[in-house]
Coordinates of C-alpha atoms in Angstrom, one line a residue:
X1 CA 7.4 -18.2 11.8
X2 CA 4.4 -20.7 11.5
X3 CA 1.4 -19.2 9.6
X4 CA 0.6 -17.9 6.2
X5 CA 2.1 -14.1 6.1
X6 CA -0.6 -12.0 4.7
X7 CA -0.1 -7.9 4.6
X8 CA -3.1 -6.1 3.5
X9 CA -2.8 -2.5 1.8
X10 CA -6.7 -1.1 3.1
X11 CA -6.7 2.7 1.4
X12 CA -9.7 4.6 1.4
X13 CA -11.5 6.2 -1.5
X14 CA -11.8 9.7 -0.7
X15 CA -9.0 11.2 -3.4
X16 CA -6.3 10.9 -5.3
X17 CA -4.3 7.1 -4.4
X18 CA -1.0 9.7 -2.8
X19 CA 2.8 8.2 -3.5
X20 CA 2.6 7.7 0.6
X21 CA 0.3 5.3 0.5
X22 CA 1.6 3.5 -1.6
X23 CA 4.8 2.8 -0.6
X24 CA 2.7 1.3 2.2
X25 CA 1.3 -0.5 0.2
X26 CA 4.6 -1.9 -1.4
X27 CA 6.3 -3.1 1.9
X28 CA 3.5 -5.0 3.1
X29 CA 3.5 -6.3 -1.1
X30 CA 7.4 -7.2 -0.7
X31 CA 6.6 -8.6 2.3
X32 CA 4.4 -11.2 1.4
X33 CA 6.2 -11.7 -1.0
X34 CA 8.9 -12.4 0.9
X35 CA 7.9 -14.3 3.1
X36 CA 5.7 -16.4 0.0
X37 CA 2.0 -15.7 2.0
X38 CA -0.8 -13.6 -0.3
X39 CA -1.3 -9.9 -0.4
X40 CA -4.6 -8.1 -0.2
X41 CA -6.3 -5.1 -1.0
X42 CA -9.4 -3.6 1.1
X43 CA -11.5 -0.7 0.6
X44 CA -12.6 1.1 3.2
X45 CA -14.7 3.3 2.4
X46 CA -16.9 3.8 5.3
X47 CA -16.9 7.9 5.1
X48 CA -19.5 7.8 2.8
X49 CA -19.2 12.0 2.0
X50 CA -16.2 11.4 0.4
X51 CA -15.6 7.8 -1.0
X52 CA -16.4 7.7 -4.5
X53 CA -16.8 5.2 -7.1
X54 CA -13.8 7.0 -9.5
X55 CA -11.9 7.4 -6.7
X56 CA -12.5 2.8 -5.9
X57 CA -11.0 3.0 -9.2
X58 CA -8.1 5.9 -9.0
X59 CA -6.9 3.3 -6.5
X60 CA -7.0 -0.2 -8.5
X61 CA -5.1 0.9 -12.2
X62 CA -2.8 3.5 -9.6
X63 CA -1.6 -0.1 -7.9
X64 CA -1.8 -2.8 -11.4
X65 CA -0.2 0.4 -12.9
X66 CA 2.4 0.2 -9.8
X67 CA 2.6 -3.6 -10.2
X68 CA 1.5 -4.1 -7.1
X69 CA -1.1 -7.2 -8.1
X70 CA -3.1 -8.7 -5.3
X71 CA -4.6 -11.6 -3.9
X72 CA -7.2 -10.9 -2.9
X73 CA -9.6 -8.7 -3.3
X74 CA -11.4 -6.0 -5.8
X75 CA -11.8 -7.0 -10.0
X76 CA -9.9 -4.9 -11.3
X77 CA -12.5 -2.4 -13.3
X78 CA -15.1 -5.9 -11.9
X79 CA -16.9 -3.5 -8.7
X80 CA -19.4 -5.8 -8.2
X81 CA -17.0 -8.9 -8.2
X82 CA -13.8 -10.5 -5.6
X83 CA -11.4 -12.5 -5.9
X84 CA -10.2 -14.3 -2.4
X85 CA -12.5 -16.5 0.2
X86 CA -13.0 -13.0 2.7
X87 CA -14.9 -10.9 0.0
X88 CA -16.9 -8.6 -1.0
X89 CA -13.5 -6.0 0.3
X90 CA -15.3 -2.8 0.5
X91 CA -16.3 -2.4 4.2
X92 CA -19.6 -0.8 2.7
X93 CA -21.0 -4.5 1.6
X94 CA -20.2 -5.4 5.0
X95 CA -21.8 -3.6 7.1
X96 CA -24.6 -7.9 8.4
X97 CA -21.1 -8.2 9.6
X98 CA -19.7 -5.4 11.5
X99 CA -23.7 -5.2 12.6
X100 CA -23.1 -8.8 13.8
X101 CA -19.7 -8.1 15.8
X102 CA -21.1 -4.8 17.5
X103 CA -24.6 -6.8 18.6
X104 CA -21.8 -9.8 20.7
X105 CA -20.1 -6.8 22.4
X106 CA -23.4 -6.0 23.2
X107 CA -24.6 -9.1 24.6
X108 CA -21.3 -10.0 26.5
X109 CA -21.5 -6.2 27.8
X110 CA -17.9 -4.0 26.0
X111 CA -20.3 -2.3 24.3
X112 CA -23.8 -0.1 25.1
X113 CA -26.0 2.4 23.4
X114 CA -24.5 6.0 24.4
X115 CA -27.6 8.6 24.0
X116 CA -26.0 11.2 24.5
X117 CA -26.1 13.9 21.8
X118 CA -23.3 16.1 20.0
X119 CA -25.1 19.7 21.4
X120 CA -24.3 17.7 25.2
X121 CA -21.3 15.6 23.9
X122 CA -19.5 20.0 22.7
X123 CA -21.1 21.2 26.7
X124 CA -19.8 18.8 28.8
X125 CA -16.1 18.9 26.7
X126 CA -15.9 22.6 27.4
X127 CA -17.4 22.2 31.3
X128 CA -14.1 19.7 31.2
X129 CA -11.7 21.5 29.2
X130 CA -12.6 24.9 31.0
X131 CA -12.1 23.5 34.4
X132 CA -8.0 22.8 32.6
X133 CA -8.3 18.7 32.0
X134 CA -8.5 16.9 29.3
X135 CA -12.0 15.9 28.0
X136 CA -12.1 11.8 28.0
X137 CA -16.4 10.7 27.6
X138 CA -16.9 8.3 30.6
X139 CA -13.2 9.0 32.1
X140 CA -11.7 11.4 34.5
X141 CA -12.8 14.5 34.9
X142 CA -16.3 13.1 33.0
X143 CA -17.0 9.6 34.8
X144 CA -19.9 8.6 35.8
X145 CA -21.5 11.4 33.2
X146 CA -21.7 9.8 30.2
X147 CA -24.2 6.3 29.7
X148 CA -21.8 3.5 30.3
X149 CA -23.5 2.6 33.9
X150 CA -26.7 3.6 32.3
X151 CA -27.4 -0.1 30.4
X152 CA -29.4 2.0 27.6
X153 CA -31.8 -0.3 26.0
X154 CA -32.8 -0.5 22.5
X155 CA -35.8 1.2 22.7
X156 CA -34.5 5.3 21.2
X157 CA -31.9 5.7 18.3
X158 CA -28.1 6.1 20.9
X159 CA -24.4 5.4 19.1
X160 CA -22.8 3.1 19.9
X161 CA -19.7 2.7 22.1
X162 CA -16.9 0.4 23.2
X163 CA -16.0 -0.7 26.7
X164 CA -11.7 0.3 27.0
X165 CA -10.4 -1.1 29.4
X166 CA -9.5 0.2 33.1
X167 CA -7.8 -1.6 35.9
X168 CA -7.2 -5.0 36.9
X169 CA -7.3 -6.3 32.1
X170 CA -4.8 -8.7 31.3
X171 CA -4.3 -6.2 28.3
X172 CA -2.6 -4.0 30.5
X173 CA 0.5 -3.9 31.3
X174 CA 1.4 -1.4 34.3
X175 CA -1.8 0.8 32.9
X176 CA -0.2 0.3 30.2
X177 CA -1.7 -0.8 26.0
X178 CA 2.0 -1.4 25.2
X179 CA 2.1 -1.2 21.1
X180 CA 4.6 -3.6 20.0
X181 CA 6.5 -2.3 16.9
X182 CA 8.3 -4.0 14.4
X183 CA 10.1 -1.1 13.6
X184 CA 9.3 2.0 15.9
X185 CA 9.7 -0.7 18.8
X186 CA 7.4 -0.1 22.1
X187 CA 5.4 3.0 22.3
X188 CA 3.4 2.6 25.8
X189 CA -0.4 5.0 26.7
X190 CA -1.5 5.3 29.5
X191 CA -4.8 3.3 29.3
X192 CA -7.0 6.0 30.9
X193 CA -6.0 8.7 29.1
X194 CA -8.1 6.4 26.5
X195 CA -11.7 7.0 26.1
X196 CA -14.9 4.7 25.2
X197 CA -15.2 5.7 21.5
X198 CA -17.6 5.3 18.6
X199 CA -17.3 1.8 17.3
X200 CA -21.5 2.5 15.6
X201 CA -22.6 5.7 14.8
X202 CA -26.1 6.7 16.2
X203 CA -28.8 5.0 13.7
X204 CA -31.6 5.5 11.4
X205 CA -33.7 4.6 14.0
X206 CA -34.6 3.1 17.4
X207 CA -32.6 -0.7 17.7
X208 CA -31.0 0.6 14.1
X209 CA -27.2 -0.3 15.0
X210 CA -25.4 2.6 12.8
X211 CA -22.2 3.1 10.4
X212 CA -19.6 1.8 12.1
X213 CA -16.2 3.3 12.4
X214 CA -12.9 2.6 10.6
X215 CA -11.6 1.6 14.2
X216 CA -13.8 -1.0 14.4
X217 CA -13.8 -2.1 11.2
X218 CA -10.6 -2.5 10.4
X219 CA -10.2 -5.1 13.4
X220 CA -12.6 -7.2 11.5
X221 CA -11.4 -7.7 8.6
X222 CA -8.1 -7.5 9.8
X223 CA -9.5 -9.7 12.1
X224 CA -11.9 -12.3 9.6
X225 CA -9.6 -11.3 7.0
X226 CA -6.3 -13.2 8.7
X227 CA -4.2 -10.6 8.4
X228 CA -1.0 -11.8 10.6
X229 CA 1.5 -8.3 9.7
X230 CA 0.1 -5.0 9.2
X231 CA 2.4 -2.4 7.9
X232 CA 1.1 0.8 7.4
X233 CA 1.8 4.0 7.8
X234 CA 3.0 5.8 11.8
X235 CA -0.1 8.2 11.4
X236 CA -2.1 5.2 12.5
X237 CA -0.1 4.3 15.9
X238 CA -2.5 6.4 18.2
X239 CA -5.4 4.3 16.1
X240 CA -3.3 0.9 17.6
X241 CA -3.9 1.6 21.6
X242 CA -7.2 1.4 20.3
X243 CA -7.7 -1.4 18.2
X244 CA -5.7 -3.9 20.8
X245 CA -7.9 -4.5 23.3
X246 CA -11.2 -4.8 20.4
X247 CA -9.2 -7.9 19.6
X248 CA -8.9 -8.7 22.5
X249 CA -12.4 -8.3 22.7
X250 CA -13.5 -10.7 20.1
X251 CA -10.3 -13.8 21.1
X252 CA -7.7 -12.7 19.0
X253 CA -4.7 -11.4 18.8
X254 CA -3.1 -8.2 18.0
X255 CA -1.5 -9.0 14.5
X256 CA 2.1 -7.9 13.8
X257 CA 2.3 -4.0 14.2
X258 CA 5.4 -1.6 11.7
X259 CA 4.2 2.0 11.2
X260 CA 6.8 3.6 8.8
X261 CA 7.5 7.3 9.0
X262 CA 6.3 9.2 6.8
X263 CA 7.8 11.0 3.6
X264 CA 8.4 14.4 3.8
X265 CA 9.7 16.6 0.7
X266 CA 13.4 18.3 0.7
X267 CA 13.4 20.8 2.2
X268 CA 12.3 18.6 5.4
X269 CA 8.6 19.4 5.6
X270 CA 5.7 17.9 5.3
X271 CA 5.5 16.3 1.6
X272 CA 2.7 18.2 -0.8
X273 CA 2.1 20.5 -3.6
X274 CA 4.3 21.6 -3.4
X275 CA 6.7 19.3 -3.7
X276 CA 6.3 18.8 -7.5
X277 CA 3.1 15.6 -7.8
X278 CA 2.5 13.5 -4.7
X279 CA -0.3 10.8 -6.4
X280 CA 0.3 7.8 -8.5
X281 CA -1.1 8.6 -11.5
X282 CA 0.5 11.9 -11.9
X283 CA 4.1 9.9 -11.8
X284 CA 2.1 7.7 -15.1
X285 CA 1.4 10.2 -17.0
X286 CA 5.6 12.5 -16.9
X287 CA 6.7 9.1 -18.7
X288 CA 7.9 7.3 -15.6
X289 CA 8.2 3.3 -15.1
X290 CA 6.5 1.7 -13.2
X291 CA 9.7 0.1 -11.8
X292 CA 11.6 3.0 -11.4
X293 CA 8.2 4.7 -9.1
X294 CA 8.6 1.1 -7.1
X295 CA 12.2 1.1 -6.6
X296 CA 12.7 5.1 -5.3
X297 CA 9.8 4.5 -3.5
X298 CA 11.2 1.2 -1.6
X299 CA 14.1 3.5 -0.7
X300 CA 12.2 5.4 1.6
X301 CA 13.0 4.0 5.1
X302 CA 13.9 1.1 3.8
X303 CA 18.2 0.4 2.9
X304 CA 18.6 -2.9 1.5
X305 CA 20.9 -5.1 2.8
X306 CA 23.6 -7.3 -0.1
X307 CA 25.5 -9.8 3.0
X308 CA 24.5 -7.9 5.6
X309 CA 26.7 -4.0 4.2
X310 CA 24.2 -1.8 2.8
X311 CA 23.4 -0.9 -1.1
X312 CA 25.8 1.7 -1.6
X313 CA 27.5 1.5 -5.7
X314 CA 25.0 3.9 -8.2
X315 CA 24.9 -0.4 -10.0
X316 CA 23.8 -1.9 -6.4
X317 CA 20.8 0.4 -5.8
X318 CA 19.2 -0.2 -9.2
X319 CA 17.2 -3.9 -8.0
X320 CA 14.7 -6.0 -8.8
X321 CA 11.4 -6.6 -8.5
X322 CA 13.3 -10.6 -7.0
X323 CA 16.1 -8.2 -5.5
X324 CA 14.1 -6.4 -3.4
X325 CA 11.9 -9.7 -2.2
X326 CA 14.3 -11.2 -1.2
X327 CA 16.1 -8.6 1.1
X328 CA 13.1 -7.0 2.0
X329 CA 13.1 -7.4 5.8
X330 CA 11.8 -5.3 7.9
X331 CA 13.9 -4.7 10.4
X332 CA 16.6 -2.9 8.0
X333 CA 13.6 -0.2 8.4
X334 CA 14.1 3.8 9.5
X335 CA 12.8 5.1 12.1
X336 CA 12.2 9.1 11.7
X337 CA 11.2 10.5 7.7
X338 CA 12.7 10.7 4.7
X339 CA 12.6 12.6 2.7
X340 CA 12.1 12.3 -1.7
X341 CA 14.0 13.6 -3.8
X342 CA 12.9 14.2 -6.7
X343 CA 16.5 13.9 -8.8
X344 CA 16.0 10.7 -8.0
X345 CA 13.5 9.2 -8.9
X346 CA 14.5 10.1 -12.2
X347 CA 18.2 9.2 -12.5
X348 CA 16.4 5.5 -12.2
X349 CA 14.2 6.1 -14.0
X350 CA 16.5 6.7 -16.8
X351 CA 19.5 4.6 -15.8
X352 CA 16.2 1.4 -15.7
X353 CA 15.3 2.7 -19.4
X354 CA 19.1 2.6 -20.3
X355 CA 18.7 -0.4 -19.1
X356 CA 15.8 -2.6 -20.6
X357 CA 14.8 -4.2 -23.8
X358 CA 12.8 -3.0 -26.4
X359 CA 9.7 -5.1 -25.4
X360 CA 10.4 -4.1 -21.9
X361 CA 9.8 -0.4 -22.9
X362 CA 6.6 -0.5 -25.6
X363 CA 4.4 -1.1 -23.2
X364 CA 4.8 2.0 -21.0
X365 CA 5.4 3.7 -23.9
X366 CA 2.2 2.6 -26.2
X367 CA 0.1 5.8 -24.3
X368 CA 2.0 8.6 -25.2
X369 CA 2.5 7.4 -29.1
X370 CA -0.1 9.0 -32.0
X371 CA -2.6 6.2 -33.1
X372 CA 0.1 5.1 -36.4
X373 CA 2.2 3.3 -33.4
X374 CA -0.1 0.2 -32.7
X375 CA -0.1 0.1 -37.0
X376 CA 3.8 0.1 -37.6
X377 CA 6.0 -3.4 -37.2
X378 CA 8.0 -4.1 -34.3
X379 CA 11.2 -4.3 -36.0
X380 CA 9.8 -0.1 -36.8
X381 CA 8.8 -0.8 -33.4
X382 CA 12.1 -1.2 -32.1
X383 CA 14.2 1.0 -34.0
X384 CA 12.3 3.3 -32.8
X385 CA 12.5 2.7 -29.1
X386 CA 16.9 1.4 -29.0
X387 CA 17.3 5.2 -31.3
X388 CA 15.4 7.2 -27.9
X389 CA 16.4 4.7 -24.8
X390 CA 18.7 8.4 -23.9
X391 CA 15.2 10.2 -22.7
X392 CA 14.8 10.3 -18.7
X393 CA 11.3 9.3 -19.7
X394 CA 9.1 7.7 -21.9
X395 CA 8.0 11.6 -22.4
X396 CA 11.1 12.5 -23.7
X397 CA 11.2 9.4 -25.8
X398 CA 7.8 10.1 -27.5
X399 CA 8.4 13.4 -28.3
X400 CA 11.9 12.2 -29.4
X401 CA 10.0 10.3 -31.9
X402 CA 7.2 13.0 -33.3
X403 CA 9.1 13.3 -35.9
X404 CA 8.5 10.0 -36.9
X405 CA 4.5 10.8 -37.0
X406 CA 3.9 14.4 -38.4
X407 CA 5.8 16.3 -41.6
X408 CA 7.1 19.8 -39.7
X409 CA 4.8 22.8 -40.2
X410 CA 7.1 24.5 -38.0
X411 CA 11.4 25.5 -38.9
X412 CA 13.7 26.2 -36.7
X413 CA 14.6 30.0 -38.5
X414 CA 18.0 29.8 -35.9
X415 CA 19.0 26.5 -38.0
X416 CA 17.1 27.2 -40.8
X417 CA 20.1 30.3 -41.6
X418 CA 22.4 28.2 -40.5
X419 CA 22.2 24.9 -41.7
X420 CA 19.8 25.1 -45.1
X421 CA 22.5 26.8 -47.4
X422 CA 23.6 27.0 -50.9
X423 CA 26.7 24.3 -51.2
X424 CA 24.4 22.1 -48.4
X425 CA 20.9 21.3 -50.6
X426 CA 22.4 19.6 -54.0
X427 CA 23.2 17.1 -52.0
X428 CA 19.5 16.9 -50.1
X429 CA 18.6 16.5 -53.2
X430 CA 20.7 13.7 -53.8
X431 CA 19.7 12.4 -50.5
X432 CA 16.1 12.3 -51.6
X433 CA 17.1 10.0 -54.3
X434 CA 18.4 7.2 -52.2
X435 CA 17.4 3.8 -52.2
X436 CA 18.5 1.8 -49.8
X437 CA 17.5 2.6 -46.4
X438 CA 19.3 -0.1 -44.2
X439 CA 21.8 1.1 -42.3
X440 CA 24.5 0.2 -43.7
X441 CA 22.5 1.1 -47.7
X442 CA 22.1 4.7 -46.0
X443 CA 25.8 4.7 -44.5
X444 CA 27.3 4.8 -47.6
X445 CA 24.9 7.0 -50.2
X446 CA 25.5 8.6 -47.2
X447 CA 29.7 8.4 -47.3
X448 CA 30.0 9.1 -51.0
X449 CA 27.4 12.5 -51.5
X450 CA 29.7 13.9 -48.1
X451 CA 32.9 13.2 -51.1
X452 CA 31.6 14.7 -54.3
X453 CA 30.8 17.7 -52.0
X454 CA 32.9 18.2 -49.9
X455 CA 31.0 18.4 -46.4
X456 CA 31.8 16.8 -43.1
X457 CA 28.8 14.6 -41.5
X458 CA 27.5 17.1 -39.4
X459 CA 26.8 19.8 -42.7
X460 CA 24.3 17.3 -43.6
X461 CA 22.8 15.7 -41.2
X462 CA 21.9 19.0 -39.4
X463 CA 20.9 20.6 -42.5
X464 CA 18.5 17.0 -43.3
X465 CA 17.1 16.7 -39.5
X466 CA 15.8 20.6 -40.3
X467 CA 14.0 20.0 -43.5
X468 CA 12.8 16.8 -42.1
X469 CA 12.6 17.4 -38.0
X470 CA 11.8 21.3 -37.9
X471 CA 14.3 21.5 -35.5
X472 CA 17.8 20.4 -35.5
X473 CA 17.8 17.4 -32.9
X474 CA 16.5 13.6 -33.8
X475 CA 18.4 10.5 -33.3
X476 CA 20.8 9.0 -35.1
X477 CA 21.2 10.4 -38.2
X478 CA 21.1 7.1 -40.0
X479 CA 18.3 6.4 -37.7
X480 CA 16.0 9.3 -38.1
X481 CA 15.8 8.4 -42.1
X482 CA 14.8 4.7 -41.7
X483 CA 12.0 5.8 -39.4
X484 CA 10.5 7.9 -41.1
X485 CA 10.5 6.2 -44.7
X486 CA 11.8 6.7 -47.5
X487 CA 8.7 8.3 -49.6
X488 CA 8.2 10.6 -46.1
X489 CA 11.4 12.2 -46.5
X490 CA 11.4 12.5 -50.6
X491 CA 7.9 14.7 -49.8
X492 CA 9.5 16.5 -47.1
X493 CA 13.1 17.1 -48.8
X494 CA 10.6 18.6 -52.2
X495 CA 10.0 21.9 -50.0
X496 CA 14.3 22.1 -49.2
X497 CA 15.7 21.2 -53.3

C-alpha cells in the first residue's frame, strides 16, 4: 500500500452501542493496526431527533472498555476537545465545511435547489406507483417534472439535490456504478435506478443550506480525513453507489470498501433482544472480559489462518490481540452472515480468566467488588482472585468472594442440618483457637484437629463453610479462612460454638 492506511468507525449516537457496531469497529481497528495505520472514531450525529450527548458518552465509554483505542477523534469525557488534525469529529460541529462543499457543487452545476414540497413529492409518488413503475426523482416516469432543469435561485427555501451521473459519465461501467468490495467482490448498480438524492434538507430561509444528510457528510469526512478503507456493515452497501459519484464530483478517488455481513442469532434470525444482550454495556455488566468480547466478535465472519491453515484447535482459538493484529486479513472474511454464539463467548471468557494473571484481572474485577476491596493489600487481592479464578465470569468471581466482606445473616437450612453436627462443634471451637494463618500453618492445624476428633476433611470443611459463608460453597477452605481473617473467623464461629 503506497500511503498510510486510515480506517474509521462512524457510529450514530441514537441508542446503545450494538455489538454489531463493535464488531465493525474491531475490524477497522485490527486492519489499521495490522498495517501500521490510523484508526479514527467519528460521531455522525446529524439525526437531530435521536442523537444525544448521553449516547455519545455511551459510545466513547463502550469503545474504551473494549480496548479499541482511537488515534483521532473525541477526547474521552471531554466533548469540547479532540485529538487529531482533522477535528472536530462530530458532524454537527462540521457544518461550515459541509455547506462550503455544497456550495461548490451548486456552483459547478453538480447539485441544484429543489423546491418540491413533501406533499408534491407524495402526490407524484402515488401517480408513478399507480402506473406500476418505481418513483425516482427526475428519472424515468418522473423525468422533466423535477427541479433539475429549473435553475432555481436562492430566493426561496429549498433542499439541495445531487445530480447523479447518467449516459456517458466516466464513472459508469456499461451504464452501471460498480462497487468493488474487498469482501463481497463487485456489485453493479444500474445508474438509471438511482435518483437525484437530497444532500441537504430545506433551510430555514431563502438561500440557507439546511442540515446536510448522512450520505453527503460521510463522503466529505472520508475525503477530508484521508480515509483509505471504509469497513462497515453490509446494510450500508446500498448507500455506496450514491457516494461513489460524490467522491468523483469532489475530484477524489473513493476509498476501498469492505462490507461485513450482519450478525445473526443462533437460530439464524436477525440478532435481537430475544437472543440475549445486544449492547456492549450489557456484556460489560455481565462480567465479561473485554479481551473475550474482542475475540468472540473477531471470529464472527473472520477465519484467521496460521501458516495458511485455518485455526481449529481450542488452543489456537485463544488468540491474543497481538496475534489477531498480525493475522487479520479482509480476504479471510466470509460473505455470509455470522451466527452469534453466547455459549462460545462465555467459554472464551472462562478460558481467558483462567489464563490471566491476578494483576490483569484486578482492574476488570474491581467495579464488581465492594468499596472495601480498594483497601485490601495486593497480597490479599492476589489470593482472592487466584482462589476464584475458575469462575465463568467476573460476576461469578465477585459473588464467590462476597463472604469475605459480608457476615452471613441467612444460613442454608439443609446444610446446617447436615453439617453442623454435635460431633463437629468441638472441632470448630479448636479452629477458632488457631493463630497461624499462613497456608502451611492452617493446613497443619487443620490436620491435627481432624486426627484428634476422628473427622474427615469434608466434615469439618463443610461445617466451616456454613458457619463462615452461610452455605456449603466457597473457595478452598484454607483460602476461605485466610480471606475472612482470624478475628472475623472467631467472631463468625462464636454463634456455633
